[in-house]
């Protein structure tokens, strides 16, 4: 029996920005190590439907693109599949060329076939030379007349290790339009729905999915497969925990596929991730990559890891992200050919085997932030790896236009990182986490960001109170954090009107540097800057004129911790460009918050080992199905 591992597909939308992710109908060259296009752009008119395309006379189209190349190294490393077939169907006279790469991105041609008329050809391919990395793909070169590409699949005759279906768990809070769009994409993708048992929409908002335009139609199309569940707002972790609970009660489901709400789904990615999970030799969490929903060819997350010493997440190759496939395609960047092993995958899209949930428990009652990373680390310790699978991806609103480190989410960033470290860090006293956390507080205070500093102090207090607070405040921590904003005037966003807020010194503009490079002080200069800033903010009050009106203005990209503290007050653009915040130096708040931060961090360090023992002992109960049922029912 033939099993389809991967279909060759084209975009669901007629969007020219998406084409470079599916096929490359252009000729590329390299001048001074920079890729340069040297021929005409692709035309949407050549895309005939989801599986077919027209190739112009004399033109070459490469399917060595993100969504249509085959990630051979991942299949070799994580499954026992060693033989696959590539079937290509065409109409017209053409040459089909099959290529592979290695972990260094070196291209090698492995097969060539000439075709004419309406034909279907097959290439038998071995997965035995891709341990370090590498893809397989094919190109089609049309002869003197146009050729129609009729479709292609990557298949195997080998049966999967497990054969159950997946239930989908979509957690949403007031994003009903996105949810209905996702449901419509699923309803129009029967090849993906073949692998789906149930679709659980966990609606925690006030703008209900069931009342959104288009819901009735898509609900009828999906039938009993779709279930909309209402519950209080328990954050992402609460919504995904509910999806896990429901999936555990569904005997046909071997997996739960977690999906965020504000996404655009590629249904083939869903099918690929479930298929990969079925073939993985050991139960494996299969994560998808994340493209920017507002800049469609930019990839923001590939393989993500948690560094042990600072206990902080990052991309494995942070300096290469985001990667823009409209500028550099898959075949040109050797980094993209390395097999990248991940510690965790974001829950914008992540497949979790049911047996993993039964073994390690459900999500941590964290509300938001770090619940995905903590779960994957917990699963990894129990012997269940996480794979971020290339070719499986969706589009999600990126963090480019956000700065959630200075809004109410600062509480969850701080608390959940420390809790995850208490649970999983083997470094003494958490390595450099406490020192790093103290520095984050210091930067906020020097930049007159007193609100996030106060939230982070509350996070420290809650961590020190013990693990019982995680379940008891999951429904109240967010409202409490938002309510605290009223005591901090800098949280007010001043919208642009006919009479905008202005600073009396004007806007400060600085030269733009390359990505991941900064002109911040280092060494002795950093020590002097920190000491002098602390002295000034502790002992000196701002001038009355600078309190009444902002002293200077900064664009968001220029408002760095080594610039803003030099002034009494600053007008800073909001991350999303919707307005400006006014930050004013407040000596009373600075002294109080700095003192609390130093004392609480010292207490955290002293009590690290005892807290670690408490949280680790409490973990099985915190992530149990029984505990989550009590939380959902309001009994905690």
Coordinates of C-alpha atoms in Angstrom, one line a residue:
X1 CA 0.0 0.0 0.0
X2 CA 1.3 3.5 -0.9
X3 CA 1.3 6.1 1.8
X4 CA 1.5 9.8 0.9
X5 CA 4.1 11.6 3.0
X6 CA 3.9 15.0 1.3
X7 CA 1.8 16.5 -1.5
X8 CA 3.2 19.2 -3.8
X9 CA 0.8 22.1 -3.4
X10 CA 0.4 25.7 -4.4
X11 CA -1.0 28.6 -2.3
X12 CA -4.6 28.6 -1.3
X13 CA -4.7 32.4 -1.9
X14 CA -3.9 34.2 -5.1
X15 CA -1.2 36.1 -3.4
X16 CA 2.1 36.8 -5.3
X17 CA 4.0 37.2 -2.0
X18 CA 3.4 33.5 -1.3
X19 CA 4.8 32.1 -4.5
X20 CA 8.5 32.0 -3.4
X21 CA 7.5 29.6 -0.6
X22 CA 6.0 27.0 -3.0
X23 CA 8.1 27.3 -6.2
X24 CA 10.8 29.3 -7.8
X25 CA 10.2 30.1 -11.4
X26 CA 13.1 32.5 -11.7
X27 CA 16.8 32.2 -12.5
X28 CA 19.1 33.2 -9.6
X29 CA 22.7 34.2 -9.7
X30 CA 25.2 35.4 -7.1
X31 CA 27.2 38.6 -7.3
X32 CA 29.6 39.3 -4.4
X33 CA 28.0 36.6 -2.3
X34 CA 24.6 38.3 -2.6
X35 CA 21.7 36.6 -4.5
X36 CA 20.4 38.5 -7.5
X37 CA 17.4 37.9 -9.6
X38 CA 18.2 38.0 -13.3
X39 CA 15.0 37.2 -15.1
X40 CA 11.3 37.9 -15.0
X41 CA 9.0 37.5 -12.0
X42 CA 6.5 34.7 -11.5
X43 CA 2.9 35.2 -12.6
X44 CA -0.1 34.1 -10.7
X45 CA -1.8 33.3 -14.0
X46 CA 0.6 30.3 -14.3
X47 CA -0.9 28.7 -11.1
X48 CA -3.9 26.8 -12.3
X49 CA -5.2 25.4 -9.0
X50 CA -4.0 23.8 -5.8
X51 CA -2.0 21.1 -7.5
X52 CA -1.4 22.3 -11.1
X53 CA 0.7 25.0 -12.8
X54 CA 1.8 26.1 -16.3
X55 CA 5.5 26.3 -17.1
X56 CA 6.2 28.8 -19.9
X57 CA 8.2 27.7 -23.0
X58 CA 11.9 27.4 -22.3
X59 CA 11.5 28.2 -18.6
X60 CA 12.7 26.3 -15.6
X61 CA 10.7 26.0 -12.4
X62 CA 12.3 24.6 -9.2
X63 CA 10.2 23.0 -6.6
X64 CA 13.2 23.3 -4.2
X65 CA 11.1 25.7 -2.2
X66 CA 10.1 25.7 1.5
X67 CA 6.7 24.0 1.1
X68 CA 7.6 21.6 -1.7
X69 CA 11.1 20.3 -1.1
X70 CA 11.3 17.1 1.0
X71 CA 13.0 17.4 4.4
X72 CA 15.0 14.2 3.9
X73 CA 17.2 14.6 7.0
X74 CA 14.3 14.8 9.4
X75 CA 12.7 11.7 8.0
X76 CA 15.9 9.8 8.1
X77 CA 16.8 10.8 11.7
X78 CA 13.4 10.6 13.4
X79 CA 11.7 7.8 11.5
X80 CA 12.7 4.4 10.1
X81 CA 11.6 5.2 6.6
X82 CA 14.6 4.5 4.3
X83 CA 12.9 4.3 0.9
X84 CA 10.6 6.8 -0.7
X85 CA 9.2 7.5 -4.2
X86 CA 8.7 10.8 -6.0
X87 CA 5.8 10.7 -8.5
X88 CA 5.6 13.6 -11.0
X89 CA 2.8 14.1 -13.5
X90 CA 3.2 16.4 -16.5
X91 CA 1.7 17.2 -19.9
X92 CA 4.1 18.3 -22.6
X93 CA 7.8 17.9 -23.5
X94 CA 10.1 18.7 -20.6
X95 CA 13.1 17.6 -18.5
X96 CA 12.6 16.6 -14.9
X97 CA 15.7 16.9 -12.7
X98 CA 15.9 15.6 -9.1
X99 CA 18.4 17.1 -6.7
X100 CA 19.6 16.6 -3.1
X101 CA 21.6 18.6 -0.7
X102 CA 23.7 17.7 2.3
X103 CA 24.0 19.4 5.7
X104 CA 26.3 22.0 4.3
X105 CA 23.8 23.0 1.6
X106 CA 25.9 21.5 -1.3
X107 CA 23.6 20.7 -4.2
X108 CA 24.0 17.4 -6.1
X109 CA 21.9 16.1 -9.0
X110 CA 20.8 12.5 -8.5
X111 CA 18.4 11.8 -11.4
X112 CA 17.2 13.2 -14.8
X113 CA 14.3 12.1 -17.0
X114 CA 12.9 13.5 -20.2
X115 CA 9.1 13.3 -20.7
X116 CA 6.6 14.1 -23.4
X117 CA 2.8 13.9 -23.8
X118 CA 0.8 13.2 -20.7
X119 CA 3.1 11.2 -18.5
X120 CA 3.7 10.1 -14.9
X121 CA 7.2 9.2 -13.8
X122 CA 8.5 7.9 -10.6
X123 CA 11.9 8.2 -8.9
X124 CA 13.0 5.7 -6.2
X125 CA 15.0 7.5 -3.6
X126 CA 16.9 6.3 -0.6
X127 CA 17.1 8.1 2.8
X128 CA 20.5 7.0 3.9
X129 CA 22.8 10.0 3.5
X130 CA 21.1 12.8 5.3
X131 CA 22.1 12.4 8.9
X132 CA 23.5 15.9 9.3
X133 CA 20.9 17.6 7.0
X134 CA 19.7 17.9 3.5
X135 CA 16.6 18.2 1.3
X136 CA 15.4 16.5 -1.9
X137 CA 13.6 18.4 -4.6
X138 CA 13.0 18.5 -8.3
X139 CA 13.0 21.0 -11.2
X140 CA 11.1 21.0 -14.4
X141 CA 12.4 22.6 -17.6
X142 CA 9.9 23.2 -20.4
X143 CA 11.0 22.6 -24.0
X144 CA 10.0 25.0 -26.8
X145 CA 6.3 24.7 -25.8
X146 CA 4.5 25.3 -22.5
X147 CA 4.3 22.4 -20.1
X148 CA 1.5 21.7 -17.6
X149 CA 2.6 20.4 -14.2
X150 CA -0.3 18.1 -13.1
X151 CA 0.9 17.2 -9.6
X152 CA 3.4 15.3 -7.5
X153 CA 3.7 13.4 -4.3
X154 CA 6.4 12.0 -2.0
X155 CA 5.3 8.5 -1.0
X156 CA 6.4 5.3 0.7
X157 CA 5.2 1.7 0.8
X158 CA 6.2 1.4 4.4
X159 CA 3.3 1.4 6.9
X160 CA 3.3 4.0 9.8
X161 CA 4.2 3.1 13.3
X162 CA 0.9 4.3 14.6
X163 CA -2.3 4.9 12.7
X164 CA -4.7 7.0 14.9
X165 CA -6.1 10.4 14.0
X166 CA -5.6 13.8 15.6
X167 CA -8.0 16.1 17.3
X168 CA -7.4 19.8 16.8
X169 CA -7.5 22.2 19.8
X170 CA -7.9 25.8 18.9
X171 CA -7.8 28.2 21.8
X172 CA -9.3 31.7 21.2
X173 CA -10.1 34.9 22.9
X174 CA -12.1 37.4 20.8
X175 CA -10.6 36.3 17.4
X176 CA -13.8 34.8 15.9
X177 CA -13.0 35.9 12.3
X178 CA -9.6 34.1 12.4
X179 CA -11.2 31.0 13.7
X180 CA -13.9 30.8 11.1
X181 CA -11.3 31.4 8.4
X182 CA -9.3 28.4 9.8
X183 CA -12.4 26.2 9.9
X184 CA -13.2 27.1 6.3
X185 CA -9.7 26.2 5.2
X186 CA -10.1 22.9 6.9
X187 CA -13.5 22.2 5.4
X188 CA -12.0 22.7 2.0
X189 CA -9.1 20.3 2.6
X190 CA -10.5 16.8 2.6
X191 CA -7.0 15.3 2.4
X192 CA -6.2 16.9 5.7
X193 CA -9.5 16.0 7.3
X194 CA -9.0 12.4 6.6
X195 CA -6.5 12.4 9.5
X196 CA -8.7 14.5 11.9
X197 CA -11.0 13.1 14.5
X198 CA -12.5 16.1 16.3
X199 CA -12.0 19.9 16.1
X200 CA -12.3 21.6 19.5
X201 CA -12.7 25.4 19.5
X202 CA -12.1 26.5 23.1
X203 CA -13.8 29.9 23.2
X204 CA -12.8 32.0 26.2
X205 CA -13.9 35.3 24.9
X206 CA -16.9 37.6 24.7
X207 CA -16.9 37.9 20.9
X208 CA -18.1 34.4 20.2
X209 CA -17.0 32.2 17.3
X210 CA -20.5 30.8 17.1
X211 CA -21.9 34.2 16.3
X212 CA -19.3 35.1 13.6
X213 CA -20.4 35.5 10.0
X214 CA -19.8 32.3 8.1
X215 CA -19.8 30.1 11.2
X216 CA -23.2 28.4 10.5
X217 CA -22.1 27.4 7.0
X218 CA -18.7 26.0 8.0
X219 CA -20.3 24.3 11.0
X220 CA -22.7 22.5 8.7
X221 CA -19.8 21.4 6.4
X222 CA -17.8 20.0 9.3
X223 CA -20.7 18.4 11.1
X224 CA -20.2 16.5 14.3
X225 CA -16.4 16.8 13.9
X226 CA -16.6 20.4 15.2
X227 CA -17.3 21.1 18.8
X228 CA -17.3 24.7 20.3
X229 CA -16.6 24.8 24.0
X230 CA -17.2 27.8 26.2
X231 CA -15.2 28.4 29.3
X232 CA -13.8 31.3 31.4
X233 CA -10.6 33.0 30.2
X234 CA -7.8 30.8 31.5
X235 CA -5.3 31.9 28.9
X236 CA -3.6 29.8 26.3
X237 CA -2.5 27.2 28.8
X238 CA -6.1 26.8 30.0
X239 CA -7.5 26.6 26.6
X240 CA -5.0 24.1 25.4
X241 CA -5.4 22.1 28.6
X242 CA -9.1 21.9 27.9
X243 CA -8.3 20.6 24.4
X244 CA -6.0 18.0 25.9
X245 CA -8.8 16.9 28.4
X246 CA -11.3 16.5 25.5
X247 CA -8.8 14.6 23.4
X248 CA -8.1 12.2 26.2
X249 CA -11.8 11.3 26.1
X250 CA -11.8 10.7 22.4
X251 CA -10.9 7.0 21.7
X252 CA -10.1 7.6 18.0
X253 CA -7.5 10.3 18.7
X254 CA -3.8 9.3 19.0
X255 CA -2.7 13.0 18.9
X256 CA -3.9 16.5 19.8
X257 CA -2.9 19.2 17.3
X258 CA -2.7 22.6 19.1
X259 CA -3.4 25.7 17.1
X260 CA -3.4 29.3 17.9
X261 CA -6.3 31.5 16.9
X262 CA -4.7 34.4 15.0
X263 CA -3.3 32.3 12.2
X264 CA -3.6 31.5 8.5
X265 CA -3.4 27.8 8.1
X266 CA -1.7 25.8 5.3
X267 CA -3.8 22.6 5.5
X268 CA -1.1 20.5 3.9
X269 CA 1.1 21.4 6.9
X270 CA -1.5 19.9 9.2
X271 CA -1.5 16.7 7.2
X272 CA 2.3 16.5 7.1
X273 CA 2.7 17.0 10.8
X274 CA 0.2 14.3 11.7
X275 CA 1.8 12.0 9.1
X276 CA 5.3 12.6 10.5
X277 CA 4.0 11.9 14.0
X278 CA 2.6 8.6 12.8
X279 CA 5.9 7.5 11.4
X280 CA 8.2 8.8 14.2
X281 CA 9.9 5.8 15.8
X282 CA 9.2 7.1 19.3
X283 CA 6.2 9.2 20.3
X284 CA 7.3 12.7 19.2
X285 CA 6.0 16.2 19.5
X286 CA 5.9 17.6 16.0
X287 CA 6.0 21.4 15.8
X288 CA 5.4 23.7 12.8
X289 CA 7.4 26.8 11.8
X290 CA 6.0 30.3 12.0
X291 CA 5.8 32.8 9.2
X292 CA 4.8 36.4 9.7
X293 CA 1.1 36.9 8.9
X294 CA 1.8 40.5 7.9
X295 CA 5.0 39.8 5.9
X296 CA 4.2 36.5 4.4
X297 CA 7.6 35.3 3.2
X298 CA 9.4 36.0 6.5
X299 CA 10.1 33.0 8.7
X300 CA 10.4 34.0 12.4
X301 CA 10.8 30.6 14.1
X302 CA 12.6 27.5 12.9
X303 CA 14.1 25.4 15.7
X304 CA 14.0 26.9 19.2
X305 CA 16.0 26.1 22.2
X306 CA 16.3 27.0 25.9
X307 CA 19.8 27.9 27.0
X308 CA 20.7 26.3 30.3
X309 CA 22.6 29.0 32.1
X310 CA 20.3 32.1 31.6
X311 CA 17.4 29.7 31.1
X312 CA 16.1 31.7 28.2
X313 CA 14.6 30.7 24.9
X314 CA 15.9 31.6 21.5
X315 CA 16.1 30.5 17.9
X316 CA 18.9 28.0 17.3
X317 CA 20.4 30.3 14.7
X318 CA 19.2 33.6 16.1
X319 CA 21.3 35.7 13.8
X320 CA 19.6 34.1 10.8
X321 CA 16.0 35.0 11.8
X322 CA 13.8 36.3 10.5
X323 CA 14.6 34.7 7.1
X324 CA 13.0 36.3 4.0
X325 CA 12.4 33.7 1.3
X326 CA 11.6 36.4 -1.2
X327 CA 15.2 37.6 -0.9
X328 CA 17.1 34.3 -0.4
X329 CA 15.5 31.1 -1.4
X330 CA 15.8 27.7 0.3
X331 CA 18.6 26.4 -2.0
X332 CA 20.8 29.5 -1.4
X333 CA 21.1 29.5 2.4
X334 CA 23.3 26.6 3.7
X335 CA 22.0 27.1 7.2
X336 CA 18.5 26.0 6.2
X337 CA 19.9 22.6 5.1
X338 CA 21.3 21.7 8.6
X339 CA 19.1 19.3 10.6
X340 CA 18.2 21.6 13.5
X341 CA 17.2 19.9 16.7
X342 CA 14.8 21.8 18.9
X343 CA 14.1 21.9 22.6
X344 CA 10.6 23.1 22.2
X345 CA 8.1 24.4 19.7
X346 CA 5.6 27.3 20.1
X347 CA 2.0 26.3 20.4
X348 CA 0.9 28.3 17.4
X349 CA 1.0 24.7 15.9
X350 CA 2.2 21.7 17.7
X351 CA 1.2 18.0 17.5
X352 CA 1.3 16.1 20.8
X353 CA 0.8 12.3 21.1
X354 CA -1.9 11.3 23.6
X355 CA 0.5 8.8 25.2
X356 CA 2.8 11.7 26.0
X357 CA 0.0 13.6 27.8
X358 CA -0.9 10.4 29.8
X359 CA 2.8 10.0 30.8
X360 CA 3.8 13.6 31.7
X361 CA 0.5 15.4 32.3
X362 CA -1.2 18.4 30.7
X363 CA 0.0 22.0 30.3
X364 CA 1.3 24.0 33.3
X365 CA -1.4 26.4 34.7
X366 CA 0.7 29.3 33.5
X367 CA -2.1 31.3 31.7
X368 CA 0.3 32.4 29.0
X369 CA 4.1 32.4 28.3
X370 CA 6.4 29.5 28.8
X371 CA 3.6 26.9 28.9
X372 CA 4.8 25.5 25.5
X373 CA 8.5 25.5 26.3
X374 CA 7.9 24.0 29.8
X375 CA 5.8 21.2 28.4
X376 CA 8.3 20.3 25.7
X377 CA 11.1 20.3 28.2
X378 CA 9.1 18.1 30.5
X379 CA 8.3 15.7 27.7
X380 CA 11.9 15.7 26.6
X381 CA 13.1 14.6 30.1
X382 CA 10.6 11.7 29.9
X383 CA 12.1 10.6 26.6
X384 CA 9.7 12.3 24.1
X385 CA 11.6 14.6 21.7
X386 CA 10.3 17.7 20.0
X387 CA 10.8 18.1 16.2
X388 CA 10.3 21.4 14.5
X389 CA 9.4 20.0 11.0
X390 CA 10.5 22.0 7.9
X391 CA 7.7 22.2 5.3
X392 CA 5.1 22.3 8.0
X393 CA 4.3 25.9 8.9
X394 CA 1.6 28.5 9.2
X395 CA 1.3 32.3 9.3
X396 CA 0.9 33.9 12.7
X397 CA 0.9 37.6 13.9
X398 CA 4.6 38.1 14.7
X399 CA 6.0 40.0 17.7
X400 CA 7.5 42.7 15.4
X401 CA 4.7 45.2 16.2
X402 CA 4.5 44.2 19.9
X403 CA 6.3 44.9 23.1
X404 CA 4.7 42.6 25.6
X405 CA 7.7 42.9 27.9
X406 CA 6.3 46.3 29.1
X407 CA 2.6 45.6 29.3
X408 CA 0.6 43.3 31.6
X409 CA 2.3 40.3 30.1
X410 CA 5.5 41.3 31.8
X411 CA 4.2 39.5 34.9
X412 CA 3.9 36.2 33.1
X413 CA 7.2 36.5 31.3
X414 CA 9.0 36.9 34.6
X415 CA 7.0 34.4 36.7
X416 CA 6.7 31.6 34.3
X417 CA 10.4 31.7 33.2
X418 CA 11.4 31.4 36.9
X419 CA 8.9 28.6 37.5
X420 CA 10.1 26.7 34.4
X421 CA 13.7 27.0 35.6
X422 CA 12.8 25.8 39.0
X423 CA 11.2 22.7 37.4
X424 CA 13.9 22.0 34.7
X425 CA 17.2 23.8 35.3
X426 CA 20.0 21.7 36.6
X427 CA 22.3 24.7 37.0
X428 CA 23.2 25.7 40.5
X429 CA 20.8 28.5 41.7
X430 CA 19.4 28.5 38.2
X431 CA 22.7 29.5 36.6
X432 CA 22.7 33.2 35.5
X433 CA 18.8 33.5 35.5
X434 CA 18.6 35.5 38.8
X435 CA 21.3 37.9 37.8
X436 CA 19.7 38.3 34.4
X437 CA 16.3 38.8 35.9
X438 CA 17.7 41.5 38.3
X439 CA 19.3 43.3 35.3
X440 CA 16.0 43.3 33.4
X441 CA 14.4 45.0 36.4
X442 CA 17.2 47.5 36.5
X443 CA 16.8 48.3 32.8
X444 CA 13.1 48.9 33.2
X445 CA 13.7 51.2 36.2
X446 CA 16.5 53.2 34.4
X447 CA 14.1 53.6 31.4
X448 CA 11.3 54.9 33.7
X449 CA 9.2 51.8 32.9
X450 CA 7.9 51.4 36.4
X451 CA 4.8 49.4 35.5
X452 CA 6.6 46.3 34.1
X453 CA 9.1 46.5 37.0
X454 CA 6.2 46.5 39.5
X455 CA 4.6 43.5 37.7
X456 CA 7.9 41.6 37.8
X457 CA 8.2 42.2 41.5
X458 CA 4.7 40.8 42.0
X459 CA 5.8 37.8 40.0
X460 CA 8.8 37.3 42.3
X461 CA 6.5 37.5 45.3
X462 CA 4.1 34.9 43.8
X463 CA 7.0 32.5 43.0
X464 CA 8.3 32.8 46.5
X465 CA 4.8 32.0 47.9
X466 CA 5.0 28.5 46.6
X467 CA 3.6 26.4 43.7
X468 CA 0.0 26.5 45.0
X469 CA -0.5 30.0 43.6
X470 CA -0.2 28.7 40.0
X471 CA -3.6 27.0 40.0
X472 CA -5.3 29.4 42.4
X473 CA -4.7 32.6 40.5
X474 CA -4.8 31.5 36.9
X475 CA -8.2 33.3 36.4
X476 CA -7.2 36.4 38.4
X477 CA -3.6 37.1 37.7
X478 CA -4.3 38.8 34.4
X479 CA -7.1 41.1 35.6
X480 CA -4.9 42.0 38.6
X481 CA -1.9 42.8 36.4
X482 CA -4.1 45.0 34.1
X483 CA -5.7 46.8 37.0
X484 CA -2.2 47.7 38.3
X485 CA -1.7 49.9 35.2
X486 CA -4.0 52.6 36.6
X487 CA -1.2 53.5 39.0
X488 CA 1.3 54.2 36.3
X489 CA 0.7 57.1 33.9
X490 CA 3.3 55.8 31.4
X491 CA 0.9 53.1 30.4
X492 CA -1.4 55.6 28.7
X493 CA -1.0 55.7 24.9
X494 CA -1.4 59.2 23.6
X495 CA -3.0 58.9 20.1
X496 CA -2.0 61.2 17.4
X497 CA -4.5 64.0 17.0
X498 CA -4.6 67.5 15.7
X499 CA -2.6 68.6 18.7
X500 CA 0.0 65.8 19.3
X501 CA 2.1 65.6 22.4
X502 CA 5.5 67.1 21.7
X503 CA 8.9 67.2 23.5
X504 CA 10.7 70.5 24.0
X505 CA 14.1 69.1 22.7
X506 CA 12.6 67.3 19.8
X507 CA 13.1 63.8 18.4
X508 CA 16.5 62.1 18.9
X509 CA 17.6 60.1 15.8
X510 CA 20.5 57.7 15.7
X511 CA 22.3 55.9 12.9
X512 CA 20.8 52.5 12.1
X513 CA 23.2 49.6 12.6
X514 CA 23.1 46.1 11.2
X515 CA 20.7 43.6 12.7
X516 CA 21.9 42.1 16.0
X517 CA 24.5 44.8 16.5
X518 CA 24.3 47.6 19.1
X519 CA 26.2 50.7 20.2
X520 CA 25.6 50.1 23.9
X521 CA 28.4 50.6 26.4
X522 CA 30.5 47.6 27.5
X523 CA 33.2 46.9 30.0
X524 CA 34.2 49.8 32.2
X525 CA 32.0 52.2 30.2
X526 CA 29.0 50.0 31.1
X527 CA 29.9 50.0 34.8
X528 CA 30.3 53.7 34.9
X529 CA 27.0 54.3 33.0
X530 CA 25.1 52.0 35.4
X531 CA 26.6 53.5 38.5
X532 CA 26.1 57.1 37.4
X533 CA 22.5 56.4 36.3
X534 CA 21.6 54.7 39.5
X535 CA 23.1 57.6 41.5
X536 CA 21.3 60.2 39.5
X537 CA 17.9 58.5 39.6
X538 CA 18.2 57.7 43.3
X539 CA 19.3 61.2 44.5
X540 CA 18.0 63.7 42.0
X541 CA 14.4 64.6 41.2
X542 CA 13.5 65.6 37.6
X543 CA 13.2 69.3 36.7
X544 CA 9.6 70.5 36.9
X545 CA 9.7 71.6 33.3
X546 CA 10.6 68.1 32.2
X547 CA 7.7 66.7 34.2
X548 CA 5.2 69.1 32.7
X549 CA 6.4 68.3 29.2
X550 CA 8.6 65.5 27.8
X551 CA 12.2 66.5 27.5
X552 CA 13.0 64.4 24.4
X553 CA 11.3 62.1 21.9
X554 CA 12.5 58.7 20.7
X555 CA 11.3 56.3 18.0
X556 CA 10.7 52.9 19.4
X557 CA 13.9 51.5 17.8
X558 CA 16.0 54.2 19.3
X559 CA 14.6 54.1 22.9
X560 CA 17.3 51.8 24.3
X561 CA 18.3 51.4 27.9
X562 CA 21.6 53.3 27.4
X563 CA 19.8 56.4 25.9
X564 CA 16.5 57.0 27.6
X565 CA 18.0 57.1 31.2
X566 CA 20.0 60.2 30.3
X567 CA 16.9 62.3 30.4
X568 CA 14.2 63.3 33.0
X569 CA 11.4 62.3 30.7
X570 CA 10.9 60.9 27.3
X571 CA 8.2 60.6 24.7
X572 CA 8.5 57.1 23.1
X573 CA 6.5 55.7 20.1
X574 CA 4.4 52.6 20.9
X575 CA 5.6 49.4 19.3
X576 CA 2.6 49.2 16.9
X577 CA 2.9 52.9 15.9
X578 CA -0.6 53.7 17.3
X579 CA 0.6 56.5 19.5
X580 CA 3.2 57.5 22.1
X581 CA 3.9 56.8 25.8
X582 CA 5.3 59.4 28.2
X583 CA 7.9 58.2 30.6
X584 CA 8.8 60.5 33.5
X585 CA 11.4 59.9 36.2
X586 CA 9.9 59.2 39.6
X587 CA 12.4 59.0 42.4
X588 CA 9.9 57.6 44.9
X589 CA 8.9 54.7 42.6
X590 CA 12.5 54.1 41.5
X591 CA 13.7 53.8 45.1
X592 CA 10.9 51.6 46.2
X593 CA 10.9 49.2 43.3
X594 CA 14.7 48.9 43.1
X595 CA 14.9 48.1 46.8
X596 CA 12.2 45.4 46.5
X597 CA 13.8 43.9 43.4
X598 CA 17.2 43.6 45.1
X599 CA 15.7 42.0 48.3
X600 CA 13.4 39.6 46.4
X601 CA 16.1 38.4 44.1
X602 CA 18.4 37.8 47.0
X603 CA 15.6 35.9 48.8
X604 CA 15.0 33.8 45.6
X605 CA 18.7 32.9 45.4
X606 CA 18.8 31.9 49.1
X607 CA 15.7 29.7 48.8
X608 CA 16.3 28.4 45.3
X609 CA 16.9 24.8 46.3
X610 CA 13.9 24.6 48.7
X611 CA 11.7 26.2 46.1
X612 CA 13.0 23.9 43.4
X613 CA 12.0 20.9 45.6
X614 CA 8.6 22.3 46.3
X615 CA 7.7 23.1 42.7
X616 CA 9.1 19.7 41.4
X617 CA 7.1 17.8 44.1
X618 CA 3.9 19.8 43.2
X619 CA 4.3 19.4 39.4
X620 CA 2.4 16.1 38.9
X621 CA -0.6 17.4 40.7
X622 CA -0.5 20.8 39.0
X623 CA -0.5 19.3 35.5
X624 CA -3.0 16.5 36.3
X625 CA -6.3 16.0 34.5
X626 CA -8.1 16.2 37.8
X627 CA -6.5 19.5 38.7
X628 CA -7.4 21.0 35.4
X629 CA -11.0 19.8 35.6
X630 CA -11.2 21.5 39.0
X631 CA -9.8 24.7 37.6
X632 CA -12.1 24.7 34.6
X633 CA -15.1 24.1 36.9
X634 CA -14.0 27.0 39.2
X635 CA -13.3 24.7 42.2
X636 CA -9.7 26.2 42.6

